[in-house]
Every structure is written in C-alpha cells, then in structure tokens.
Short mmCIF file of C-alpha atoms and ligand atoms in Angstrom, two decimals:
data_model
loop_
_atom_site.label_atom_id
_atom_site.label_comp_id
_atom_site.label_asym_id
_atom_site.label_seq_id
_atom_site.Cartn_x
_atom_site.Cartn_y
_atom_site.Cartn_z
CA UNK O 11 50.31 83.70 75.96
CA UNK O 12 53.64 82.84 76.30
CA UNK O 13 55.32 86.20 75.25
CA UNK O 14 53.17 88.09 78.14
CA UNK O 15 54.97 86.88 80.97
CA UNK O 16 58.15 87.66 78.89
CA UNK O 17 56.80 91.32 78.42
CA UNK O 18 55.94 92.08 81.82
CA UNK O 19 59.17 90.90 83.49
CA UNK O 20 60.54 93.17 80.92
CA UNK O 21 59.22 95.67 81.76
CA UNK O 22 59.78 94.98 85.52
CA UNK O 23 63.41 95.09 85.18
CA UNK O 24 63.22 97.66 83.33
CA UNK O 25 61.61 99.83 86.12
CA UNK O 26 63.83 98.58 88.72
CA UNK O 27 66.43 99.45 86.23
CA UNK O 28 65.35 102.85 86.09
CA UNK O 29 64.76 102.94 89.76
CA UNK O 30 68.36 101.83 90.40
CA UNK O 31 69.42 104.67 88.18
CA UNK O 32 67.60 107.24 89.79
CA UNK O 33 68.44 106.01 93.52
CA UNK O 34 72.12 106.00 91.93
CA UNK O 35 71.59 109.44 90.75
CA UNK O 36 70.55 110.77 94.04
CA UNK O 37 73.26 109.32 96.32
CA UNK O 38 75.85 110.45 93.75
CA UNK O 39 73.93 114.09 94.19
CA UNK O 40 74.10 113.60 97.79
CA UNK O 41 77.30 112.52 97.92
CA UNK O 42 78.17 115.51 95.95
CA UNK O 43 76.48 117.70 98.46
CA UNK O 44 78.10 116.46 101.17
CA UNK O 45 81.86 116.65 99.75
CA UNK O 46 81.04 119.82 98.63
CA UNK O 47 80.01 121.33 102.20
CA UNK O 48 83.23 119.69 104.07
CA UNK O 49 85.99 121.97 103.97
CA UNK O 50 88.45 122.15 102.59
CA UNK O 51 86.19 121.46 99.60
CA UNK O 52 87.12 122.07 95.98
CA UNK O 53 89.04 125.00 96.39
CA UNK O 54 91.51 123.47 99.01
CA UNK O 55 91.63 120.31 97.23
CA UNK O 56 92.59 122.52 93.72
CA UNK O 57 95.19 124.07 95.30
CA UNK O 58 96.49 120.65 97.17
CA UNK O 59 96.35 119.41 93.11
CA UNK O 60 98.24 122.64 91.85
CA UNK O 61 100.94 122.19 94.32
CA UNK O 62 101.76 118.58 93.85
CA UNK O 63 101.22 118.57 90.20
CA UNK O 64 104.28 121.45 90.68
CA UNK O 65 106.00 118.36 91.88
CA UNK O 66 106.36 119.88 95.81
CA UNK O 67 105.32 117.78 98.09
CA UNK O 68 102.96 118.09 100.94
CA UNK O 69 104.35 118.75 104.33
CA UNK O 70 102.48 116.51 107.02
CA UNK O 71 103.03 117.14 110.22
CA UNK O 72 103.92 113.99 112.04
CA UNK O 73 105.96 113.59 115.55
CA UNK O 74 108.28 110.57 115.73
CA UNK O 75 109.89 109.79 119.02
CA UNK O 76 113.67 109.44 117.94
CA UNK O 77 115.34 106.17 119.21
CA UNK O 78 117.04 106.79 122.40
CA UNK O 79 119.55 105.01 122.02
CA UNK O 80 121.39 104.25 118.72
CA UNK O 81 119.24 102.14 116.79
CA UNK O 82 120.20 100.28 113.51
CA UNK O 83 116.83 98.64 111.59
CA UNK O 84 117.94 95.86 108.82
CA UNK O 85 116.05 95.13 105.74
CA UNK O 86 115.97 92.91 103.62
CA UNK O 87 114.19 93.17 100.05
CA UNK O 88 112.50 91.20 97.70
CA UNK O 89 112.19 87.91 99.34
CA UNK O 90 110.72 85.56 100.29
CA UNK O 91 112.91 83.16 98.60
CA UNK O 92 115.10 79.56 99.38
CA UNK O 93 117.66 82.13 101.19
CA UNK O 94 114.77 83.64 103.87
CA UNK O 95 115.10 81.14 105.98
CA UNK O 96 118.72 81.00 106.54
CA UNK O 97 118.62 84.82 106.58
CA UNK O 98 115.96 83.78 109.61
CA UNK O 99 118.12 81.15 110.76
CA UNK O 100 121.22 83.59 111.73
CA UNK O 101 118.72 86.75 113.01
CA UNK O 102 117.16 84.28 115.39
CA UNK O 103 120.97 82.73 116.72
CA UNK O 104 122.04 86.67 117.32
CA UNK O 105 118.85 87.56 118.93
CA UNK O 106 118.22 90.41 116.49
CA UNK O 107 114.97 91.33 114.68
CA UNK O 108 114.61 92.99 110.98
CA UNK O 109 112.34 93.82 108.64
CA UNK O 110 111.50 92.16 105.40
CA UNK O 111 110.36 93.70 102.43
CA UNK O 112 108.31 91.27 100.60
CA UNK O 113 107.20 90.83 96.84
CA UNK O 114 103.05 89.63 97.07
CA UNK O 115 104.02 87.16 94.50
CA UNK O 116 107.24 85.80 95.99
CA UNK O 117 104.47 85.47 99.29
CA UNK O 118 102.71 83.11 97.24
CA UNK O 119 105.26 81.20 96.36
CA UNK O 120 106.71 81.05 99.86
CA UNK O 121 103.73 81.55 102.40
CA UNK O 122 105.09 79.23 105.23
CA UNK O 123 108.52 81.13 104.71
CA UNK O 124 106.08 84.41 105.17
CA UNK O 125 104.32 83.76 107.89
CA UNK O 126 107.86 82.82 109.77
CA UNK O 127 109.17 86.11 109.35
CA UNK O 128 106.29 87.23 111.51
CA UNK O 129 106.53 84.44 113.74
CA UNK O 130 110.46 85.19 114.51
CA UNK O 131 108.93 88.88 115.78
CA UNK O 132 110.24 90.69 112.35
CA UNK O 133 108.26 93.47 110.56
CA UNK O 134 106.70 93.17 106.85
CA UNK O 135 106.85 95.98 104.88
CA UNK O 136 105.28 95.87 101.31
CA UNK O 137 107.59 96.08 98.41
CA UNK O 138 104.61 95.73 95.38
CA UNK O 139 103.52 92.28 94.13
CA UNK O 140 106.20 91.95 90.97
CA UNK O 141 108.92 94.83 91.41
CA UNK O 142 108.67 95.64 87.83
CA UNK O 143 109.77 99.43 87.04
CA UNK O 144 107.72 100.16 84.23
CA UNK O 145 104.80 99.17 85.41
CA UNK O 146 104.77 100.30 88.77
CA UNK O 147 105.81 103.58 88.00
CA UNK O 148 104.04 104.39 84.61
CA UNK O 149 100.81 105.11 86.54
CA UNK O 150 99.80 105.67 90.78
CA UNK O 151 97.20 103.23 89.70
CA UNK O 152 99.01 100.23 89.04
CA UNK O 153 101.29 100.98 92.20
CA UNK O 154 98.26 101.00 94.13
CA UNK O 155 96.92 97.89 92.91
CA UNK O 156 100.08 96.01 93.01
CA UNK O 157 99.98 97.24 96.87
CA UNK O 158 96.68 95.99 97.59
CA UNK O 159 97.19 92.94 96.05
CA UNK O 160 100.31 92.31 98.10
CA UNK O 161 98.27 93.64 101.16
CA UNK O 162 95.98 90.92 100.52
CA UNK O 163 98.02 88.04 100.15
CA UNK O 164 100.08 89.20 103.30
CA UNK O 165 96.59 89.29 105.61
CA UNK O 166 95.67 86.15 104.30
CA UNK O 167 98.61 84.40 104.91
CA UNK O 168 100.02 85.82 107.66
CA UNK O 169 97.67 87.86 109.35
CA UNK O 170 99.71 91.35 108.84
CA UNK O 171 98.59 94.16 106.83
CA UNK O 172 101.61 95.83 106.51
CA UNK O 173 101.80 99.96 106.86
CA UNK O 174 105.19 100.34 105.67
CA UNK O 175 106.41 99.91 102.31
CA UNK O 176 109.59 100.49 100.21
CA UNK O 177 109.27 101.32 96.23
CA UNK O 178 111.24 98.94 94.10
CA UNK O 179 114.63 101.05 93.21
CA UNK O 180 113.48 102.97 96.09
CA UNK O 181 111.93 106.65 95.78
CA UNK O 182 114.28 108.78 93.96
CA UNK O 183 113.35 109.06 90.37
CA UNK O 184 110.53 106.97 90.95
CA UNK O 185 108.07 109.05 93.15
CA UNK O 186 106.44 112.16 92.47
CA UNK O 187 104.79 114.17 94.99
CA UNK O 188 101.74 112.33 94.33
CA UNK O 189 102.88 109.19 94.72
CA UNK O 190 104.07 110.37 98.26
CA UNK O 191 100.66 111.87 99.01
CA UNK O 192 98.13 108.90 98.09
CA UNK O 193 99.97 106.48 100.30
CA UNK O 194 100.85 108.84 103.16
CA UNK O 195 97.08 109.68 102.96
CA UNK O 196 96.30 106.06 102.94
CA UNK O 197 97.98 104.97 105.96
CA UNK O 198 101.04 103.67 104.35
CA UNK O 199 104.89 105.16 105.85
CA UNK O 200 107.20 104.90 102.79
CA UNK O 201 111.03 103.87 104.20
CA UNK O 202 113.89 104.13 101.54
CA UNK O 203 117.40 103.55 103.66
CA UNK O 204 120.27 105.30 104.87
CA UNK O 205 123.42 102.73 104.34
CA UNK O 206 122.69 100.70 101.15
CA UNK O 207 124.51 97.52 101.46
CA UNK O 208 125.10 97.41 97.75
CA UNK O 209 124.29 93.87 97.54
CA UNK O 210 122.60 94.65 94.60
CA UNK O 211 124.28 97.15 93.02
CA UNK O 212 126.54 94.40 90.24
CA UNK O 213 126.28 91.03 89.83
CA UNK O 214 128.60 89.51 91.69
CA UNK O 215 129.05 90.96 94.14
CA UNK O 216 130.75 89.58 97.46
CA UNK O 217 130.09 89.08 101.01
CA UNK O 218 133.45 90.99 101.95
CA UNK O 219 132.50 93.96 99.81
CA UNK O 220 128.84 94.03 101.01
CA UNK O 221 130.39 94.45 104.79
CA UNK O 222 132.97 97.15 102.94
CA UNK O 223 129.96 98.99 101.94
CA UNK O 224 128.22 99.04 105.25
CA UNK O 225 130.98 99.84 106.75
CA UNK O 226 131.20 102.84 105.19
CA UNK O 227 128.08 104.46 107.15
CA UNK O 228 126.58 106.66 108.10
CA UNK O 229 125.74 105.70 111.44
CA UNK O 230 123.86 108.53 112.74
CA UNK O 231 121.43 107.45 115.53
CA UNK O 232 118.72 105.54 113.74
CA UNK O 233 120.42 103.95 110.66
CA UNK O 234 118.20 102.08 108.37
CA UNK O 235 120.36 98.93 105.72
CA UNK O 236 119.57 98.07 102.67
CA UNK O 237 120.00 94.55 101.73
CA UNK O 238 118.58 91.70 99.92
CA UNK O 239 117.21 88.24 100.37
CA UNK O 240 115.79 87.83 97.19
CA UNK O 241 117.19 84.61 95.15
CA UNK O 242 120.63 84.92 93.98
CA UNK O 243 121.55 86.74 97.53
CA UNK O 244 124.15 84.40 98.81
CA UNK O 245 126.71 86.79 99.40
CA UNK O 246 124.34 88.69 101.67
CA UNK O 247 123.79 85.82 103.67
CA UNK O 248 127.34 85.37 103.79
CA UNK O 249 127.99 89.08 105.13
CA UNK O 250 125.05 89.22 107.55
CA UNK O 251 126.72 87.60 110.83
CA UNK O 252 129.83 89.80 110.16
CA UNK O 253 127.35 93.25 109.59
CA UNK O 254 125.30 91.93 112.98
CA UNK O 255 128.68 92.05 114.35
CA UNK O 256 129.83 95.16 112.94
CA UNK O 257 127.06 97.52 114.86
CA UNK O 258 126.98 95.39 118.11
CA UNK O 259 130.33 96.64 118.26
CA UNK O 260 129.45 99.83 117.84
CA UNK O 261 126.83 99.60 120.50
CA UNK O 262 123.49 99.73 118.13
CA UNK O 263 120.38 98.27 119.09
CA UNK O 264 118.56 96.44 116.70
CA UNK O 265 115.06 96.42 116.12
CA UNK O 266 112.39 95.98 113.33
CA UNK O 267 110.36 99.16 111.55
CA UNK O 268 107.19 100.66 112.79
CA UNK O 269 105.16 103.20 111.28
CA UNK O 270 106.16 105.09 114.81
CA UNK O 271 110.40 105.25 113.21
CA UNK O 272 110.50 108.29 111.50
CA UNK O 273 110.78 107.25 107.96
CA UNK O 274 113.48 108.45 105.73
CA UNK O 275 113.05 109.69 102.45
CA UNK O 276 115.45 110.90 99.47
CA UNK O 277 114.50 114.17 98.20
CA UNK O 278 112.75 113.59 94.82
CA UNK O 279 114.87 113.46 92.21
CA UNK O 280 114.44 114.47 88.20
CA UNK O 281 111.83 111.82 87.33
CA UNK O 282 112.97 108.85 84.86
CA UNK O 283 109.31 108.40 83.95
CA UNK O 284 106.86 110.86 82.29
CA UNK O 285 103.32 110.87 83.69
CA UNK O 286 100.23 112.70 84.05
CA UNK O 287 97.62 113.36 86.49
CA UNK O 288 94.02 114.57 85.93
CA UNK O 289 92.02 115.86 88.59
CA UNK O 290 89.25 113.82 88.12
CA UNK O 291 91.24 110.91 88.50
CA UNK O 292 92.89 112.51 91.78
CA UNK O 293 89.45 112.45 93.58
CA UNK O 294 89.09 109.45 92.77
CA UNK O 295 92.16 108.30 94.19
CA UNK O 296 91.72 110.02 96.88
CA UNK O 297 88.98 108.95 97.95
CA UNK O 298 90.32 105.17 97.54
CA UNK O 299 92.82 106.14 100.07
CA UNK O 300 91.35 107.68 102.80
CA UNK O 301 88.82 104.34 102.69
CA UNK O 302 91.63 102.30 102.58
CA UNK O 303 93.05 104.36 105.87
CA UNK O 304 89.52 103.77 107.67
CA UNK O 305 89.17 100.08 107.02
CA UNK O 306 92.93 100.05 108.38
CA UNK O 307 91.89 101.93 112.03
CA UNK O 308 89.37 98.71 111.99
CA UNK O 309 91.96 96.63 112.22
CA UNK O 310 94.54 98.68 114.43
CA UNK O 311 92.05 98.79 117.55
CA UNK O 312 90.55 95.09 117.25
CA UNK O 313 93.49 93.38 116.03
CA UNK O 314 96.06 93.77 118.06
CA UNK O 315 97.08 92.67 122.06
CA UNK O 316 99.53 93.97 124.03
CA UNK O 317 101.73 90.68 124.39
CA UNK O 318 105.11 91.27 123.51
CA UNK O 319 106.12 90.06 120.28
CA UNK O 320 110.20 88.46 121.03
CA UNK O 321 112.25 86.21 119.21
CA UNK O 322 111.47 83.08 120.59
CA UNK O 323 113.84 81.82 123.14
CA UNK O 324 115.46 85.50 123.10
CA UNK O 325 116.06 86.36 126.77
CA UNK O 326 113.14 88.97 126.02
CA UNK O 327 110.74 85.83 125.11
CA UNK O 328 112.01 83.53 128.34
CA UNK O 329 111.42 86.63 130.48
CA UNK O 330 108.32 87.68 129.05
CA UNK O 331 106.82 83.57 129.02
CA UNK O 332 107.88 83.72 132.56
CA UNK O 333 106.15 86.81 133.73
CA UNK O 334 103.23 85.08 131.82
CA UNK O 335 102.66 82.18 133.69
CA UNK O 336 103.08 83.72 136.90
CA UNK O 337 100.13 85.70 135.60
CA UNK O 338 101.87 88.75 134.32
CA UNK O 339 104.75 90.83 135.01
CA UNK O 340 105.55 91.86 138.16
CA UNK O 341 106.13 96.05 137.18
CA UNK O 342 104.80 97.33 134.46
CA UNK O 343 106.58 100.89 133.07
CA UNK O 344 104.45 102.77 130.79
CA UNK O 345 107.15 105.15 129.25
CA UNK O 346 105.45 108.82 127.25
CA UNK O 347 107.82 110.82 126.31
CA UNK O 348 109.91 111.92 129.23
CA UNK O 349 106.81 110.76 131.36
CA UNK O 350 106.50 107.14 133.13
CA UNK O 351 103.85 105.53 135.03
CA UNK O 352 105.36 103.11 137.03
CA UNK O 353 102.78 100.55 138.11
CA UNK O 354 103.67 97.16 140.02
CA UNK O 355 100.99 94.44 140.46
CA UNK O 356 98.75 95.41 142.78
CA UNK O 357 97.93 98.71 140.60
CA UNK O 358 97.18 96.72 136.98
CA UNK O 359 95.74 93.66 135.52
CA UNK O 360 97.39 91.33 133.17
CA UNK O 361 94.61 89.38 131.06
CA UNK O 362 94.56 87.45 128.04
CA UNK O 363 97.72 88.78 126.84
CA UNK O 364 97.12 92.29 127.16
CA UNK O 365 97.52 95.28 130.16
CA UNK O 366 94.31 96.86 131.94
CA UNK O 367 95.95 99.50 133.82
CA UNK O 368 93.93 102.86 136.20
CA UNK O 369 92.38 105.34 133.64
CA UNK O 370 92.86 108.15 136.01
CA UNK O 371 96.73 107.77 136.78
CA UNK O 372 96.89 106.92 132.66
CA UNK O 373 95.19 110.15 131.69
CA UNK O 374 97.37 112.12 134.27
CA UNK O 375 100.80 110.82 132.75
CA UNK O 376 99.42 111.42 129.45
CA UNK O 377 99.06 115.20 130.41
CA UNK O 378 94.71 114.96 130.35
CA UNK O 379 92.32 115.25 132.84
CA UNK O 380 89.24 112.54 134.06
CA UNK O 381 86.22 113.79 135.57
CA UNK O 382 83.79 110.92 137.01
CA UNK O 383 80.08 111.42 136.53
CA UNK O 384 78.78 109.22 139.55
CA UNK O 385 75.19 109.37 138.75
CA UNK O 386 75.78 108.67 134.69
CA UNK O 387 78.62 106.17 135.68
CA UNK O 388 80.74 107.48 133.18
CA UNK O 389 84.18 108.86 133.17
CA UNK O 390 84.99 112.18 131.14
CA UNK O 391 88.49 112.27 129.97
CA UNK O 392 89.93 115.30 128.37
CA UNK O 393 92.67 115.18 126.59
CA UNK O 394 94.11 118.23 124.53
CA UNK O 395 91.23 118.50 121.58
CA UNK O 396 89.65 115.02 122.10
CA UNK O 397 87.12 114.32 124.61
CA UNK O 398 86.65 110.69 125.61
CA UNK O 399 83.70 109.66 127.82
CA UNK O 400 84.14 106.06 129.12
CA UNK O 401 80.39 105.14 129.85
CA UNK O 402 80.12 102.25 132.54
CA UNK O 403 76.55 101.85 132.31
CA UNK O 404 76.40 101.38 128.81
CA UNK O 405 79.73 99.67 128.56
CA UNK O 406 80.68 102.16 125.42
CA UNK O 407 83.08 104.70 124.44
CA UNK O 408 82.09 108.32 122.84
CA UNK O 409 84.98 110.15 121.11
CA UNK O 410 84.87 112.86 119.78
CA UNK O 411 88.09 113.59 117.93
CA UNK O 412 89.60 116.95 116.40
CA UNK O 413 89.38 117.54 112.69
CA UNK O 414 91.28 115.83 110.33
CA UNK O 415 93.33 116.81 107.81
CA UNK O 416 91.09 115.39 105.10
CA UNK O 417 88.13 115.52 107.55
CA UNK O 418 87.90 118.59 108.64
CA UNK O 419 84.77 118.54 110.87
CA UNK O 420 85.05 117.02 114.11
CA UNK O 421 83.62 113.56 114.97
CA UNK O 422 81.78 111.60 117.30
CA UNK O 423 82.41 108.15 117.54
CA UNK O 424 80.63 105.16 119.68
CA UNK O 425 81.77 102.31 120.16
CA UNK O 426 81.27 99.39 122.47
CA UNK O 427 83.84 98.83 124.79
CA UNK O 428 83.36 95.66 127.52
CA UNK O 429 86.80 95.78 128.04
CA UNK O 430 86.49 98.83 131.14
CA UNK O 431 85.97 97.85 134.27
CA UNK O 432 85.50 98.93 137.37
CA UNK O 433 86.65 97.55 140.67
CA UNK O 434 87.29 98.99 143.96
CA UNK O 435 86.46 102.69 142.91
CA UNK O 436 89.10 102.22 140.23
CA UNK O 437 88.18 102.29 136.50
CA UNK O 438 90.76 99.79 134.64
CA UNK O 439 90.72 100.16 130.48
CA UNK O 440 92.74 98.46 127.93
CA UNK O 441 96.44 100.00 127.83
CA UNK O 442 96.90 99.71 124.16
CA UNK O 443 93.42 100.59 122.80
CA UNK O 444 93.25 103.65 125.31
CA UNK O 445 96.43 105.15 123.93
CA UNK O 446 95.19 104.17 120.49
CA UNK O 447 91.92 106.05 120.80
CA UNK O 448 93.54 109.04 121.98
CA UNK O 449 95.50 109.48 119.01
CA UNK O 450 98.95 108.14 120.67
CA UNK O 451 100.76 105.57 119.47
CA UNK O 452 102.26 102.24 121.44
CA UNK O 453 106.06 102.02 119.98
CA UNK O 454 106.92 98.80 121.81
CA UNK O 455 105.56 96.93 124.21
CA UNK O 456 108.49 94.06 124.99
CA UNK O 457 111.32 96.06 126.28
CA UNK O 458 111.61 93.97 129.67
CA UNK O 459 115.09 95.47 130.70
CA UNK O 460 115.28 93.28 133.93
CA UNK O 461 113.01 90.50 134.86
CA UNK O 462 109.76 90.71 135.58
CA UNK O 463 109.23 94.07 134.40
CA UNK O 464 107.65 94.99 131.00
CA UNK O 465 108.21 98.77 129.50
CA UNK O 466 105.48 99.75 127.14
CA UNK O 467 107.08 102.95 125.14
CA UNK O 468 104.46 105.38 123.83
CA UNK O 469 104.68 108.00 122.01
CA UNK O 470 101.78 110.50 123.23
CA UNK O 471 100.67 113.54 121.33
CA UNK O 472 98.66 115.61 124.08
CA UNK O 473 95.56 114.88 122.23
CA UNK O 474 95.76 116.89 119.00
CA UNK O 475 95.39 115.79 115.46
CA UNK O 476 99.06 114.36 114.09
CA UNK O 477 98.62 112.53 111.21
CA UNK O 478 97.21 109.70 112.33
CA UNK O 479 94.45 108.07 114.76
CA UNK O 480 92.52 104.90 113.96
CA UNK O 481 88.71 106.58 113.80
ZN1 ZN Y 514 113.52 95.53 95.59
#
C-alpha cells in the first residue's frame, strides 16, 4: 500500500516531465520558425559571422552631434578607491564634471563613494568587475559576464546602468571585431581615449610628468583623458587641478560622456590573445545581446526625468534650483540640430521635474508632421519612417517604428502614456520621452546659459532607423 502512492506520483512527474519536454520542443521549433522567417535570417547572419571572424569589423551607421564648442571629457579608471573622493573633492571646487570608469568589485567595496560620483552629476562607465587581462579577454563570454555583473552592482547601488564602457588596457590588442559587435549590438558605446595621461604607464610616476603628458595633446575639438583613480593614484590627484587648469586656458568645456559623444576607437591592432568563435555560440550571444538592449529601452523611457543633473552649488545647480521653485524656468530652448524651439512660459509646463511642451510646434522643429483626428481624439505624427499616433481617448501611444538592423520587420508598439494632455486645443507630451520614442536622442538637458532659461540639446534623426531607439 505504501509503494502505490510512490508509483503513481512517479509516474505523474514523469508525464509532466515528458510534457515539459515536448512543450520545450515545440517553442524551440517555433522559435526556430520564427528566426528563420525574419530576415536577414541565416544567410545574412553567415555572412555577418564570415566577415567578423575575418577580423573586419561591422560598420554601424550612427550620427553623433559633434560638440560645438571644444569639449574636453576626463576619465578616470579603475576606482572607486580612498583617492575618489578627493578626485570628487577638487571636480566639485572647479565646477567641472567627468566620468568614472568603475571596477564592479571596487563598487562593492566603495558603494557610498559610487553612488557620489553620480550624485556630483558625473557619468559611470563600466570598466569589467576585476580588470584582469587574461580572463577578460580569453573568451567574449567572460567579458560579458564580468559586464553584467558590474551592471548589476552599479543599478543596485546607484541606480545607473551604465551604456558606456572602457576595456581594461583599452581596445587595441584586446578587441576583435566581435568583441566590438556584441556590445555595440547590446546597447553598450565602447570609449578608449585620445590624450592618455600616462599615469599609469611606470610606477612612479609624477604629478609634473602626468601634466607633461597631457600637455602634449592632441586637442582636437572633443578630446577624451585618460587617467586613473584607482589606489596608488596620488600623483594624479596631485596633477588634476593643474590639467583642469591647463584646458580652461585653452578655452575647453568640460563635460561627462554620453552614449550621444561619438566614441573613439583605436583601430584593432594584431591581437595578443588567440581565440575562437563558433557559430553556434555566436547566436547565442547574440541573442543575449539584443535582450540585454530591450530590457535597457525599459529603462531609458521610464527611468529617466528631464531635471538637470549639475554639480551641486555649480552656478548651473543655483540657477536651475531657482527656476525650480519659481515653478520652472522662465524660457525653455529646445536646440535640434541647427533647429530651436524657443518656448517661454506661457507655451510649456514644468512638472515634477520634467518639460511638457506643444506636440505640434515639437513635431514641426523636428522636421515631422501632426495630423489631429477630432472624432478618434488622437493625434497622427509622422515623422520620416515612424508613425506615432498619440491617442487621447485611450491615453496610449502606437508606434510603429522602421526596421531594425537586427529586426528587420517593422513594429508596432502600444504603450500607455497618461503623461499627454490636452488643454486649450493644445496637446502637451513629455519632452524627453517624445524625442526618445522617435528615435532622437536628448544630449543635455542643463545648459542654462543665462538665468532662467534651460537649453535642452537634441540630437534628432528625422525619424529613420540609426542605431538606436528604446523599443
Ligand atoms: Zn583600467
């Protein structure tokens, strides 16, 4: 009697085992089927596989708006550690704002010291969790973990999933034109530099011959320095105030990365390491990405508000609090390319942090058109291959977006979207989110050149596929 029960649960498992299989087997067949019918399919993706395994990389096709003025972005690798703060300490007293390469584990170790960086206004980048060579570059796959792990650490501790990141040694010799193509196709913008600081070049090395170094250039107009705040880097605190100085003088602007700076990468060298790549394992990784690079777009149109990020008690921040607690700024310059919508008070809204400005003027600047549907309450934008219809009654969005690169059939996307409204025959949308949706990009939105205005500078792409858009 006893061993019955035991039988038939067997046996029950061992149907729902069998079950799970075959459900398992089906998806994977369906799953098969549906890969198979997208374009560019297995042909396109042999001959994407063919061409990188030749070790040439694959040309994306990507507009960055150039700085227009000269800009100089510092960064500093391999921190957190006991010297971050003082690094902090002087970019905060000269008003200027970096970026900061971190190590995931050095995060760990030094999470309030993280979560400053981003509270001083500077960018994170991702520079792997442990920086060791041989492991990061003996395989994509332990690169790519060591990424997500650091990815992971940063969101939870600071709140920042970081799109840009800088290889350990930096590219050359290190990356291979796959490397290059999982992370571009992931999301990820991969920044080596233009004047390396040498801080790290010897032991040893001092604070006048790290400013030497910089001072040897380039300084073209977007310059991008290598330095270090990783322990052991007193000399480069040391320099910093005197390499601050160095471009002021030269009449830089300083500001910290975004995936809109048009990253700058040395040509791939003769690698040091010897790997291989299966094509098997390139689907696979492939796939990874590109569902890494949705789950991202999540993120990039709930997380984020328009409120100016400025070093606090900058004169950016004191204007910026003040235009806040008289309820918003007084102007508000929305700056596309050579393109501005001017705006002043009366013609936007300033809520909760974040701009609600006229669709139909918006669309216009942008270089689109906006049809209203009275009887459907629902404005029709059209904007180069996307078309956008802002549905009042239902308070939802419907995109439909060009192909993608790795998605090559056009798509519809809903979404709910409370945030339009519409008051005195004028529909008002989210600034940020709009451009977002459309495939644009916000560069900066805390460029408030005299008080009481804000400049928000976009970068707008007429509404065809570039590389990115977060659905
Ligand atoms: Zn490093």
């Amino acid at each position: 009697m006893k061993r019955r029960p035991h039988a038939i649960s067997f046996r029950m498992i061992s149907t729902v085992w069998w079950t799970s299989i075959l459900c398992l087997t089906i998806l994977w067949l369906t799953v098969l089927t549906h890969t198979a019918g997208a374009a560019p399919g297995h042909e396109g993706e042999e001959a994407l596989f063919t061409q990188l395994q030749s070790g040439k990389r694959i040309a994306i096709e990507k507009n960055f708006t150039p700085a227009e003025k000269p800009t100089v972005y510092l960064t500093f690798d391999d921190g957190p550690s006991k010297l971050t703060p003082k690094v902090l300490d002087i970019l905060r007293e000269e008003d200027v704002r970096a970026t900061f390469f971190v190590l995931g584990g050095q995060v760990q170790e030094r999470p309030n010291t993280a979560k400053r960086i981003v509270e001083d206004g500077h960018a994170l980048g991702n520079h792997t969790y442990n920086h060791v060579y041989w492991e990061l570059y003996s395989d994509f796959r332990t690169f790519w973990e060591q990424v997500q792990k650091t990815e992971n650490i940063l969101l939870e501790t600071t709140g920042v999933r970081p799109r840009l990141v800088r290889a350990p040694g930096g590219t050359y010799g290190n990356f291979d034109a796959f490397y290059f193509y999982y992370l571009g196709q992931a999301g990820y913008e991969i920044y080596d530099w233009t004047i390396d600081s040498e801080d790290a070049r010897r032991p040893g090395m001092t604070a006048d011959q790290i400013v030497r170094a910089v001072e040897k250039g380039p300084f073209g107009n977007e310059v991008i320095v290598l330095m270090h705040d990783g322990s052991g880097h007193d000399e480069t605190v040391k320099a910093l105030p005197r390499v601050i100085r160095l471009f002021k003088e030269k009449g830089y602007a300083f500001a910290s990365l975004t995936p809109g700076v048009k990253p700058v990468q040395f040509s791939s060298g003769k690698l040091k390491w010897s790997r291989t790549e299966n094509r098997e394992s390139f689907d696979n990784l492939l796939t990874t990405a590109h569902e890494h690079r949705e789950l991202w777009a999540v993120e990039d149109i709930l997380g984020k508000d328009n409120a100016p990020k400025a070093l606090p008690g900058s004169p950016a921040a004191i204007a910026y609090t003040e235009a806040a607690q008289r309820g918003g700024p007084d102007r508000l310059n929305v700056r596309m390319g050579d393109r501005t919508l001017a705006l002043t008070k009366e013609q936007f809204r300033f809520q909760d942090g974040s701009y609600r400005v006229p669709l139909r003027p918006l669309i216009a600047a942008m270089g689109g058109t906006v049809e209203w549907n009275a009887e459907r309450r629902t404005a029709v934008v059209r904007y180069g291959a996307i078309t956008a219809e802002y549905d009042l009654a239902r308070q939802e969005l419907r995109i439909r977006r060009p192909a993608a690169e790795w998605n090559p059939e056009a798509k519809a996307h809903i979404l709910p979207f409370p945030e339009m409204e519409l008051a005195n025959g004028t529909l008002y949308v989210p600034l940020r989110q709009t451009l977002e949706l459309l495939g644009d990009r916000v560069l900066s939105s805390d460029v408030p050149h005299e008080r009481g205005t804000v400049e928000v500078l976009a970068a707008v792409y007429g509404g065809y596929w570039t590389g990115w858009m977060p659905i």
